[in-house]
mmCIF file of C-alpha atoms and ligand atoms in Angstrom:
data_model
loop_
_atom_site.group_PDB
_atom_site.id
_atom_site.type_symbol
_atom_site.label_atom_id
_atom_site.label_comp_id
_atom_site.label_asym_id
_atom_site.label_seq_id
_atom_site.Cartn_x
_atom_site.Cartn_y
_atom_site.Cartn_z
ATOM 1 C CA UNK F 30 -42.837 38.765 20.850
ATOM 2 C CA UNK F 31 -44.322 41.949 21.057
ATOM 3 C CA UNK F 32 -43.863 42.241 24.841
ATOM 4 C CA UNK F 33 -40.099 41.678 24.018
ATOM 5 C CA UNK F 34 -39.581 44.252 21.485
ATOM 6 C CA UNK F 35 -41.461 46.687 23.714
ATOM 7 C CA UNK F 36 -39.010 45.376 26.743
ATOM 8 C CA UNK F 37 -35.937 46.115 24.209
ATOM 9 C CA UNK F 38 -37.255 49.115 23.653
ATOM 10 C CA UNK F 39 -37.575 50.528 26.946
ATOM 11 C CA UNK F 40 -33.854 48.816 27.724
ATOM 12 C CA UNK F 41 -32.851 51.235 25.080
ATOM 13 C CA UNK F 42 -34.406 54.279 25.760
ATOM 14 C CA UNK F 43 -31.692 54.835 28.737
ATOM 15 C CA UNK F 44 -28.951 56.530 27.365
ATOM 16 C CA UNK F 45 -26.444 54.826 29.680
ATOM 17 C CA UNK F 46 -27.429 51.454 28.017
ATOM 18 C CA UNK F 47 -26.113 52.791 24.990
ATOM 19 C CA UNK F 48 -23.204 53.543 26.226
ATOM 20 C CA UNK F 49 -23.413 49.656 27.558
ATOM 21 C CA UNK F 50 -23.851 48.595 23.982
ATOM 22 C CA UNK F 51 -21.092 50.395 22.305
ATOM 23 C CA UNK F 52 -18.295 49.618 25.230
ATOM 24 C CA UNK F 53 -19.352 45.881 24.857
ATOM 25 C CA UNK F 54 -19.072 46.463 20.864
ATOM 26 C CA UNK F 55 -15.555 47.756 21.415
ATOM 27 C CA UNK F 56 -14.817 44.755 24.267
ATOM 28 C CA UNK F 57 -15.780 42.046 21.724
ATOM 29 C CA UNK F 58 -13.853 43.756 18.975
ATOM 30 C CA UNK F 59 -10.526 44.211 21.521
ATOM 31 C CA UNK F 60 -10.863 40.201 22.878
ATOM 32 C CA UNK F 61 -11.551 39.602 19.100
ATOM 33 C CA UNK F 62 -7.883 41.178 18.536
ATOM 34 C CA UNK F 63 -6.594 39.757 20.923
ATOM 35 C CA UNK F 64 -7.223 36.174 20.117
ATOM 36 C CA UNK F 65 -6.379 36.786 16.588
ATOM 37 C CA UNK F 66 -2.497 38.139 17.589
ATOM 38 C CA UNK F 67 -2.456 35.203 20.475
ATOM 39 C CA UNK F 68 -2.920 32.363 16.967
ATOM 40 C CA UNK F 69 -0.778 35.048 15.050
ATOM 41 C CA UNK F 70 2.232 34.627 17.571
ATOM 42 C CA UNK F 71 1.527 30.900 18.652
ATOM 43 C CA UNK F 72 1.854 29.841 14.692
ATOM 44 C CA UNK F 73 5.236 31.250 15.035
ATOM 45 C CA UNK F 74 6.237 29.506 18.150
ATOM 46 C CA UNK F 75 5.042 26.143 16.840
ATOM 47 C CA UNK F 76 6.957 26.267 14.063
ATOM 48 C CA UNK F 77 3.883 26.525 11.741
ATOM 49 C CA UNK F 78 1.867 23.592 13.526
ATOM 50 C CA UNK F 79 -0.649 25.511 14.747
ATOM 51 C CA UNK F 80 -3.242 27.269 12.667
ATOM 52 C CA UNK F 81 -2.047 30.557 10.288
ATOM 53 C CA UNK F 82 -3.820 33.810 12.202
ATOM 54 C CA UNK F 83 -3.385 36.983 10.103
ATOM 55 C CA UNK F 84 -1.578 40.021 13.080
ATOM 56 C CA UNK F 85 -4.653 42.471 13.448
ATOM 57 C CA UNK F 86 -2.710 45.764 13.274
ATOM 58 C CA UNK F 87 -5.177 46.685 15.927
ATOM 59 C CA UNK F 88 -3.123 45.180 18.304
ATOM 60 C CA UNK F 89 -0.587 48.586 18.786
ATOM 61 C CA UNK F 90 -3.491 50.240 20.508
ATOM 62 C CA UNK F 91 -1.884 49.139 23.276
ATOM 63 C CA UNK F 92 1.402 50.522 22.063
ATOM 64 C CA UNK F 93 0.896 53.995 23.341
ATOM 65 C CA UNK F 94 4.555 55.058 24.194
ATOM 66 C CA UNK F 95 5.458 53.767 21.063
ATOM 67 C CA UNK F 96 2.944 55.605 19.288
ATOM 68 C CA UNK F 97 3.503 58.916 20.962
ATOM 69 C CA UNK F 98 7.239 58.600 19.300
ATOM 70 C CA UNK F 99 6.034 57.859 16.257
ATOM 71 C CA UNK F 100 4.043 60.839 15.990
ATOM 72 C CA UNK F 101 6.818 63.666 17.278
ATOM 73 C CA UNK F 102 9.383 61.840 15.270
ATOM 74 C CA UNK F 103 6.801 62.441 12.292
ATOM 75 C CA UNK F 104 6.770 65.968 13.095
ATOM 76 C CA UNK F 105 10.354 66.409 13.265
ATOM 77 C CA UNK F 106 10.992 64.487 10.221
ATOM 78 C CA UNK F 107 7.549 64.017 7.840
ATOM 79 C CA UNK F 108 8.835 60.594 7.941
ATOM 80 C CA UNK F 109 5.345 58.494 9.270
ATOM 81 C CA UNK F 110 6.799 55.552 10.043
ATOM 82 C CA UNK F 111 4.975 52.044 8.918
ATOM 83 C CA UNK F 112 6.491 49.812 12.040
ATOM 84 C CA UNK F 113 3.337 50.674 14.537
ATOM 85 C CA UNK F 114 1.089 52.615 11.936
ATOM 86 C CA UNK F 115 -1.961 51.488 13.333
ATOM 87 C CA UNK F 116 -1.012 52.578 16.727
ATOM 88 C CA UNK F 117 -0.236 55.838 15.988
ATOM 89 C CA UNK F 118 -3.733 56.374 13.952
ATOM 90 C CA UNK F 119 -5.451 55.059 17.434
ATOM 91 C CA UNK F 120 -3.295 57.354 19.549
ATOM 92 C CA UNK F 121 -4.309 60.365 17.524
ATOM 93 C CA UNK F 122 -7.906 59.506 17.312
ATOM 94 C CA UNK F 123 -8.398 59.256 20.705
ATOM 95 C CA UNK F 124 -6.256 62.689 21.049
ATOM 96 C CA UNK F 125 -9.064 63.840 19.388
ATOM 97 C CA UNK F 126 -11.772 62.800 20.839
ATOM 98 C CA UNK F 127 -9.973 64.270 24.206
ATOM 99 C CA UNK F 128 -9.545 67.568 22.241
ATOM 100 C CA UNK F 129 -13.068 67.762 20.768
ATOM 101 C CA UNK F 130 -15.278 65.335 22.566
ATOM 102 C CA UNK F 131 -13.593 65.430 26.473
ATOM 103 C CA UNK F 132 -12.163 61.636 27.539
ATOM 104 C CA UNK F 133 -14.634 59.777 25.298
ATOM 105 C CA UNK F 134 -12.118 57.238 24.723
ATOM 106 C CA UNK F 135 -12.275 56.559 28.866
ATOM 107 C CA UNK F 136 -15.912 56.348 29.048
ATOM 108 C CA UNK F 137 -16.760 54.843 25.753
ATOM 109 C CA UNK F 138 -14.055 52.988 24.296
ATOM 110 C CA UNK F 139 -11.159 51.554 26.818
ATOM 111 C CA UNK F 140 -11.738 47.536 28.121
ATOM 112 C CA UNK F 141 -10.091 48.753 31.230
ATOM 113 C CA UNK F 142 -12.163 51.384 31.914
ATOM 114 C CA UNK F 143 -14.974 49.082 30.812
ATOM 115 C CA UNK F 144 -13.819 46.373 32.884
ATOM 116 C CA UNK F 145 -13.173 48.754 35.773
ATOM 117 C CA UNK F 146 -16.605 50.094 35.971
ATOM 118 C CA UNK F 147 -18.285 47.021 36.169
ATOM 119 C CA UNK F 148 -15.921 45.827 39.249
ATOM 120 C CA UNK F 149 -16.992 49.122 40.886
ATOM 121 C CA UNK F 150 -20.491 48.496 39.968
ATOM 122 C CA UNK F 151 -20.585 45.204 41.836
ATOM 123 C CA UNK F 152 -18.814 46.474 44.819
ATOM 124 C CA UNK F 153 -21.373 49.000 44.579
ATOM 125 C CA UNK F 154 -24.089 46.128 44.839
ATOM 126 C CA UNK F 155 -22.330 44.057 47.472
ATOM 127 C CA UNK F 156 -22.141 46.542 49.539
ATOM 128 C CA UNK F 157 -24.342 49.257 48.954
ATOM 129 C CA UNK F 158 -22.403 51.595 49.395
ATOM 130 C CA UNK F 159 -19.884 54.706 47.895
ATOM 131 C CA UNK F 160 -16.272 54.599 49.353
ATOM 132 C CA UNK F 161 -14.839 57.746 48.641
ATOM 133 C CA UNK F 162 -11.265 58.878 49.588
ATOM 134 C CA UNK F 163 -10.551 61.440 51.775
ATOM 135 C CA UNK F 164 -9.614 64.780 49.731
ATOM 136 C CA UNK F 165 -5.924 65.020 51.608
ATOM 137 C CA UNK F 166 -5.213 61.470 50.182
ATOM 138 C CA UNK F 167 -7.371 61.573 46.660
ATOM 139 C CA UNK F 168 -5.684 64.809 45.746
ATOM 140 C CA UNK F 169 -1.960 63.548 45.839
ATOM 141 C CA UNK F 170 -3.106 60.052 45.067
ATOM 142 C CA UNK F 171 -4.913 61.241 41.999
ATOM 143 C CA UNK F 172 -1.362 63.815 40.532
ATOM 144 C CA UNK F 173 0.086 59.796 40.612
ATOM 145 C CA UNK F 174 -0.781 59.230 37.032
ATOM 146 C CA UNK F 175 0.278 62.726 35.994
ATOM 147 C CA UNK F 176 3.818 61.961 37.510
ATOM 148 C CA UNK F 177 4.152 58.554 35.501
ATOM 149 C CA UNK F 178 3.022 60.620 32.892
ATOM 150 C CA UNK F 179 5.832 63.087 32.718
ATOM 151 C CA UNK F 180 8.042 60.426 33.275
ATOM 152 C CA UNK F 181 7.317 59.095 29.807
ATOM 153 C CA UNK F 182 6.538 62.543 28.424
ATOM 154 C CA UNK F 183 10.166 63.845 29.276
ATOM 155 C CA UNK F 184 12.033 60.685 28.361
ATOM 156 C CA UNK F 185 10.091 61.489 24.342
ATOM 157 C CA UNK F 186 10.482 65.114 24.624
ATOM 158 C CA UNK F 187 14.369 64.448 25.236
ATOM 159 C CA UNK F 188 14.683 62.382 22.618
ATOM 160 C CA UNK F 189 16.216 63.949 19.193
ATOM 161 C CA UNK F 190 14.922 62.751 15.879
ATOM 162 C CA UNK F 191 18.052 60.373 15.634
ATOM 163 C CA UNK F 192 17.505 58.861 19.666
ATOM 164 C CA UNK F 193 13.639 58.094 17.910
ATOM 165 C CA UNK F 194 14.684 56.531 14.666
ATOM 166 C CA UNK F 195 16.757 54.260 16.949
ATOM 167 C CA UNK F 196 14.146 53.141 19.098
ATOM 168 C CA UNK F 197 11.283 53.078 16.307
ATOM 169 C CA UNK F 198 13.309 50.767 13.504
ATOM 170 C CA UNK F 199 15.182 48.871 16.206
ATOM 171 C CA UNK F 200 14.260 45.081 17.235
ATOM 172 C CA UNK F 201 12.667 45.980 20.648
ATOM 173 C CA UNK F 202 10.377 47.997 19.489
ATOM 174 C CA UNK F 203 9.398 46.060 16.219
ATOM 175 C CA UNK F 204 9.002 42.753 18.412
ATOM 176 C CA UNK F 205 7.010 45.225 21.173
ATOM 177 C CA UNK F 206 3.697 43.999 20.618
ATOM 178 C CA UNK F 207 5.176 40.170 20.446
ATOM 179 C CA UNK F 208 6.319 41.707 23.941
ATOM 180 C CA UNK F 209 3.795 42.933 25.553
ATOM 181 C CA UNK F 210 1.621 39.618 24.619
ATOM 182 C CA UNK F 211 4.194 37.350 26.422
ATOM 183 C CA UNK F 212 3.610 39.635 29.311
ATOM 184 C CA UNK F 213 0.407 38.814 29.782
ATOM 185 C CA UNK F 214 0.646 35.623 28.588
ATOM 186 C CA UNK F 215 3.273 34.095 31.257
ATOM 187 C CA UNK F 216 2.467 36.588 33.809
ATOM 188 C CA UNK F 217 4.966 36.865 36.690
ATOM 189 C CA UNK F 218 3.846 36.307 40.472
ATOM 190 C CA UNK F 219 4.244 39.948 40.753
ATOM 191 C CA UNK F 220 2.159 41.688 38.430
ATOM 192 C CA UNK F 221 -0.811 38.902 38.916
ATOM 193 C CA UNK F 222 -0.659 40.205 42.405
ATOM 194 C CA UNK F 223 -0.593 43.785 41.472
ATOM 195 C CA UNK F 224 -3.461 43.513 38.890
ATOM 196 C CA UNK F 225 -5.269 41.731 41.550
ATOM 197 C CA UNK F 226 -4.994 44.044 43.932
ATOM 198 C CA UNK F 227 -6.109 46.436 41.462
ATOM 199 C CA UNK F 228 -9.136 44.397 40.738
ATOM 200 C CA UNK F 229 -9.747 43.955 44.340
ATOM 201 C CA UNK F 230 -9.462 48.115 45.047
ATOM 202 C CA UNK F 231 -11.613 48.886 42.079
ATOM 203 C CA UNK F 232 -14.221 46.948 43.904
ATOM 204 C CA UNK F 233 -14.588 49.606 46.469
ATOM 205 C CA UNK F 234 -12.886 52.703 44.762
ATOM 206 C CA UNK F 235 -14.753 53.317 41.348
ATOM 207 C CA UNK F 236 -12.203 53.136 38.301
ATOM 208 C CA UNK F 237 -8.935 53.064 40.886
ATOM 209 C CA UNK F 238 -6.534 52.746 37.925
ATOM 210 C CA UNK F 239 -7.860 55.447 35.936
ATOM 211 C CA UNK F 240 -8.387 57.767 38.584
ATOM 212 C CA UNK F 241 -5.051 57.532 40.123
ATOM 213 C CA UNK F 242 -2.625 55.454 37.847
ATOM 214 C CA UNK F 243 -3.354 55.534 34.611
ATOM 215 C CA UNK F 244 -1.303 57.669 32.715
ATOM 216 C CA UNK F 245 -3.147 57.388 29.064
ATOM 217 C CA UNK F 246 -5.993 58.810 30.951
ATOM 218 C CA UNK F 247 -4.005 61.372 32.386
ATOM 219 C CA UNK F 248 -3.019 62.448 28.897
ATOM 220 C CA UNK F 249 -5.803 62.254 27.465
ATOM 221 C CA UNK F 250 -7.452 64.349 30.765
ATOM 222 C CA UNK F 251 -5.262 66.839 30.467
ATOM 223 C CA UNK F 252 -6.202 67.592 26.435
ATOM 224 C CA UNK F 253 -10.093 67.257 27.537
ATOM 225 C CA UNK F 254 -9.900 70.435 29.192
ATOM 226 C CA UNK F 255 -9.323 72.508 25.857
ATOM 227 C CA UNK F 256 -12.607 70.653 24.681
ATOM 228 C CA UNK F 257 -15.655 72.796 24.358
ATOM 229 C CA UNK F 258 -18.328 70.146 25.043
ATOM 230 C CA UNK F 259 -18.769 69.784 28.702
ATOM 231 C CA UNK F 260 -21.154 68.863 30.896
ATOM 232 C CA UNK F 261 -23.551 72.005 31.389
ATOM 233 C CA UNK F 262 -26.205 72.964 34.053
ATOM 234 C CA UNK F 263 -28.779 75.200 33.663
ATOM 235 C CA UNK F 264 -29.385 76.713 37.594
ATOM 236 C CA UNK F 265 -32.736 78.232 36.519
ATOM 237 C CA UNK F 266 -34.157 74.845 35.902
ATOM 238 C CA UNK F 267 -31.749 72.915 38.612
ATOM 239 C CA UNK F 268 -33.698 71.508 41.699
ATOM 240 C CA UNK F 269 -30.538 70.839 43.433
ATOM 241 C CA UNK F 270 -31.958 66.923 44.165
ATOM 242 C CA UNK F 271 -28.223 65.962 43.228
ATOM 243 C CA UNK F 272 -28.934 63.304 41.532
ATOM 244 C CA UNK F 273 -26.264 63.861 38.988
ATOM 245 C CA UNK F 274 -23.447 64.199 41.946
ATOM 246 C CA UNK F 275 -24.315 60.919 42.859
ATOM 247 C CA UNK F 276 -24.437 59.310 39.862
ATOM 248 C CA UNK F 277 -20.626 61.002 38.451
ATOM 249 C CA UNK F 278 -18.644 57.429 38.928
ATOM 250 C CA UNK F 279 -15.736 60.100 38.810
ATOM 251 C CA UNK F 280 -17.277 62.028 42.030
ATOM 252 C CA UNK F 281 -17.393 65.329 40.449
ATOM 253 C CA UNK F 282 -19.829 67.540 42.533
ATOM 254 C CA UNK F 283 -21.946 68.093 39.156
ATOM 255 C CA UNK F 284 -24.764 69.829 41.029
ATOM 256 C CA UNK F 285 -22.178 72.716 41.901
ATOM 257 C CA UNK F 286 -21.175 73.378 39.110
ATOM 258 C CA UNK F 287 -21.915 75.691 35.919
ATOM 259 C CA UNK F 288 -19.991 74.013 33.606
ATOM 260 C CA UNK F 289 -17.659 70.580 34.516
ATOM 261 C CA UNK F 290 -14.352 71.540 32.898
ATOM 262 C CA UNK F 291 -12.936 68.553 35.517
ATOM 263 C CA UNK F 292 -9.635 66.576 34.145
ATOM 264 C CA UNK F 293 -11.725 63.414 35.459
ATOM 265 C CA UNK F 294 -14.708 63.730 33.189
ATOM 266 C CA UNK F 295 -15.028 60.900 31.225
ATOM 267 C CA UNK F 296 -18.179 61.871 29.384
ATOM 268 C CA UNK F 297 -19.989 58.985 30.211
ATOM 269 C CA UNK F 298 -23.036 61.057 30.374
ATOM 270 C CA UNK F 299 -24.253 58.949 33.459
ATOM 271 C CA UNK F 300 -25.074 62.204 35.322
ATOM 272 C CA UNK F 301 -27.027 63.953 32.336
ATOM 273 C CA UNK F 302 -28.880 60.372 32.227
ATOM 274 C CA UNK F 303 -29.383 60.638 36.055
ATOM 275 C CA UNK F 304 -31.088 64.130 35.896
ATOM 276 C CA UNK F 305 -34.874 64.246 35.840
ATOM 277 C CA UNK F 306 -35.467 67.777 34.910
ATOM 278 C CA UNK F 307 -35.636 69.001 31.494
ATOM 279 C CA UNK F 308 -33.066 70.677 29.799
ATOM 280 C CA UNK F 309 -31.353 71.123 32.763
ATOM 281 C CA UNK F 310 -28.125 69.130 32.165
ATOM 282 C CA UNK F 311 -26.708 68.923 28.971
ATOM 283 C CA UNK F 312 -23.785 68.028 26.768
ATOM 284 C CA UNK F 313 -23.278 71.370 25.266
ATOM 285 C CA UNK F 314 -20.196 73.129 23.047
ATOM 286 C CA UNK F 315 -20.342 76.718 25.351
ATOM 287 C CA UNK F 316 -21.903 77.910 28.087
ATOM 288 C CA UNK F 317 -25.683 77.530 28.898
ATOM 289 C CA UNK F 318 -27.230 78.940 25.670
ATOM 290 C CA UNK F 319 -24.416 77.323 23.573
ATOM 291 C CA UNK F 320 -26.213 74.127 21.015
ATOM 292 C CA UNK F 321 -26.158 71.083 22.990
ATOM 293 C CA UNK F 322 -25.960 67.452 21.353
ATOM 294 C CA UNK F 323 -27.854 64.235 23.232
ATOM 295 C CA UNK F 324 -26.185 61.095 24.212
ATOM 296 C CA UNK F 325 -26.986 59.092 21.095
ATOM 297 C CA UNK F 326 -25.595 62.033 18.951
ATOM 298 C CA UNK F 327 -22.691 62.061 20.857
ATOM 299 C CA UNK F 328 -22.380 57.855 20.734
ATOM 300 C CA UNK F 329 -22.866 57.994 16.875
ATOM 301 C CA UNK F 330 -20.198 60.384 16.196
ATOM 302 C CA UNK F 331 -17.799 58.749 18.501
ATOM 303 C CA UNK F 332 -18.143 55.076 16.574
ATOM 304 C CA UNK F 333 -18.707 56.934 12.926
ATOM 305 C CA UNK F 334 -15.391 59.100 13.769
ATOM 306 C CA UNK F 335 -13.534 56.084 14.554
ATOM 307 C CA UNK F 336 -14.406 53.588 12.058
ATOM 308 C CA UNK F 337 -14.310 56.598 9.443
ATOM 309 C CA UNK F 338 -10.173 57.641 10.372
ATOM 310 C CA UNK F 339 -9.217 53.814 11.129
ATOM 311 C CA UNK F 340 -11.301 52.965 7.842
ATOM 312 C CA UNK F 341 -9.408 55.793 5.609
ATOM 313 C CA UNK F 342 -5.778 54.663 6.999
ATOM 314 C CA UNK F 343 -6.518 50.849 5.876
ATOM 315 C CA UNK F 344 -7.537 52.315 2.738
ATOM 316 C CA UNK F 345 -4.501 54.313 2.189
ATOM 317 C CA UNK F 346 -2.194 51.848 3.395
ATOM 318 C CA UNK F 347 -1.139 54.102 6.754
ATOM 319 C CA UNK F 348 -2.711 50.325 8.685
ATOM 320 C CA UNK F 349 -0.700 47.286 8.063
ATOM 321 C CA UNK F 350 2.549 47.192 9.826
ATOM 322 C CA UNK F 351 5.559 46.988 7.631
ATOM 323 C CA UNK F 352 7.143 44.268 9.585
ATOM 324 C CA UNK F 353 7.319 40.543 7.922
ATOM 325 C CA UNK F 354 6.264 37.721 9.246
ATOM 326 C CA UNK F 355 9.817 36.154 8.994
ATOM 327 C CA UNK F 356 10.789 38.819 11.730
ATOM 328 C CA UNK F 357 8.281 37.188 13.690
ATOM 329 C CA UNK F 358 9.675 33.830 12.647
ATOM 330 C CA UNK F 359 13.504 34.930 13.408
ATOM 331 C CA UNK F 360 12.925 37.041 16.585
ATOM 332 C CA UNK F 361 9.764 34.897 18.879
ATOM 333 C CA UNK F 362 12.060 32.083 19.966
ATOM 334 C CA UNK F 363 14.878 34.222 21.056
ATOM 335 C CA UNK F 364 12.305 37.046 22.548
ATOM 336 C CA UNK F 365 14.865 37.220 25.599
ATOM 337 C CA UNK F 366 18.020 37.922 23.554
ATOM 338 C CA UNK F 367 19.817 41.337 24.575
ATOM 339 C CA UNK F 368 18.912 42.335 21.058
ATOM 340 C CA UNK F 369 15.604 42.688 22.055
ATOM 341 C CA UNK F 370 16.399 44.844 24.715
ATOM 342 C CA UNK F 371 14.699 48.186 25.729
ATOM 343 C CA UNK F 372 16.740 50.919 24.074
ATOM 344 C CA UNK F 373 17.590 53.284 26.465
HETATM 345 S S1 SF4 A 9 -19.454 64.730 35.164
HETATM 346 FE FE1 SF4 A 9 -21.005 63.510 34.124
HETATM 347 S S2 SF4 A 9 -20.052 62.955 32.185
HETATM 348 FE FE2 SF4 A 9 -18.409 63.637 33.534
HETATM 349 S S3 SF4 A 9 -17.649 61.726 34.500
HETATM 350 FE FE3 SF4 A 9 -19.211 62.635 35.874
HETATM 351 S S4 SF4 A 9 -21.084 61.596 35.263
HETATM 352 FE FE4 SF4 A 9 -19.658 61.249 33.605
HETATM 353 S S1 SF4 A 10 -29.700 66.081 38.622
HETATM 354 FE FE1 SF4 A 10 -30.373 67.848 37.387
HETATM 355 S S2 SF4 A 10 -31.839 68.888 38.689
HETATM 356 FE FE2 SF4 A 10 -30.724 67.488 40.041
HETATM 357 S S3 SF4 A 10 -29.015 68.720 40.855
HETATM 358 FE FE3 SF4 A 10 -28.249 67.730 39.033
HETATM 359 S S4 SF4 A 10 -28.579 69.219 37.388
HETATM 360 FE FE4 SF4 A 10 -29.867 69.857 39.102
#
């Protein structure tokens, strides 16, 4: 027993296992979700003859464009809409964690990033090897996710307060996460093949969605830049053995650098894990004599600043979506009716 505990304990004295622990925490918690709105959804379909599932709110996480009007149309109105609550709490959590704690939500939190990783881990041990992209293709390859971003960035931005109320209290958008469920649920030929060949790419290209598609990332990159914890390196202490260049699954040339202020940091910390000097490379709020926090610190902030915010909205009723179940009941056996539309 004791040779256990003392195994556990070594397992856990490597940062980058907590890191393991808390995306698996947050994996469990998303499939968790997502079985409970998959029994939420099928009780409505059979007519009540399957069991009664209560809809986790937590489900409009994945409602991010929906979310993102939610929040300007609260600006432009003070009117914080209760369709998607929950979604727009996540959104602007993980906005700032991107403002104040760099893309913590990529390296910590997301199950595709999570997901991702460990596909480019095992094509890492298949075949022992790194495939990089050339910079002449990563470059343009990598401003992909920025254009898809503007795309949905300029269609909200366009949008007046009265285009937003449409979209927000209209059917489509209060049957979105019924939606996006079915999409994954009776997935077409087509997108099986394209998330395959995602899968299959991420085997050799480490986190080939986020690096070059994903536009939540991209958002969420470009806000991490204004954060003042980066990834610091002391050069008086630096041996140059590179060890956190090779460890960066985001290929950041970390052992050039003074201070990573990289859109593509995810601050998984694998590279201030990977370095064996001292003090050398740190997690710190300025430059190199600015206070630095450790991994842990970092990791226990992250899940007390999330479970705090998300905790506070359930408590103040800014959670539970104000859509009733007999909109469920009405609108998930006609999900294909023109009503239910995308409004344009
Ligand atoms: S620079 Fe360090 S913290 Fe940032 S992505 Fe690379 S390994 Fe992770
Ligand atoms: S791993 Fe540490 S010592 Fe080695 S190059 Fe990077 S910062 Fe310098």
């Amino acid at each position: 027993m004791k040779v256990e505990n003392k195994g556990l304990k070594v397992w856990l004295s490597n940062d980058q296992h907590i890191r393991l622990l808390v995306q698996a925490g947050f994996f469990i918690l998303i499939i968790w979700i997502g079985y409970q709105f998959y029994g939420f959804v099928k009780y409505f379909e059979t007519d009540g003859q399957s069991a009664w599932f209560r809809r986790p709110p937590g489900v409009e996480g994945f409602l991010p464009i929906s979310s993102l009007m939610g929040i300007k149309y609260f600006f432009l109105t003070h009117d914080f809409n209760l369709i998607h609550p929950a979604g727009m709490i996540l959104f602007g959590v993980f906005f700032l964690f991107a403002i104040l704690m760099k893309k913590g939500f990529c390296g910590w939190i997301c199950p595709i990033g999570f997901l991702s990783e460990y596909i480019g881990k095992l094509g890492h041990r298949l075949f022992k090897k790194k495939f990089i992209l050339p910079v002449w293709l990563d470059y343009p390859l990598r401003s992909l996710k920025y254009l898809i971003l503007l795309f949905f960035v300029w269609a909200i931005i366009t949008m007046s307060a009265e285009d937003l109320r449409a979209f927000i209290y209209g059917s489509y958008n209060r049957m979105a996460d019924v939606k996006m469920l079915m999409f994954f649920v009776h997935l077409s030929l087509f997108s099986m093949t394209v998330i395959l060949v995602l899968m299959g790419l991420s085997v050799f290209i480490k986190n080939f969605w986020c690096r070059y598609l994903c536009p939540y990332g991209a958002f969420l990159g470009f806000f991490s830049l204004f954060s003042p914890l980066k990834v610091t390196r002391n050069p008086e202490t630096c041996t140059d053995c590179r060890k956190c260049t090779t460890a960066c699954p985001s290929n950041i040339k970390v052992h050039g650098k003074l201070r990573v202020h990289s859109d593509e940091c995810m601050a998984c910390a694998a590279c201030v894990t990977a370095c064996p000097e001292e003090d050398t490379l740190k997690l710190r709020l300025s430059k190199r004599s600015g206070r630095s926090i450790s991994i842990r610190t970092y990791a226990i902030i992250l899940v007390a600043v999330f479970f705090i915010v998300t905790g506070i909205a359930m408590l103040t009723g800014y959670w539970v979506s104000s859509v009733q179940p007999v909109e469920y009941q009405h609108w998930i056996h006609q999900l294909d009716s023109p009503e239910l539309d995308h409004v344009r």
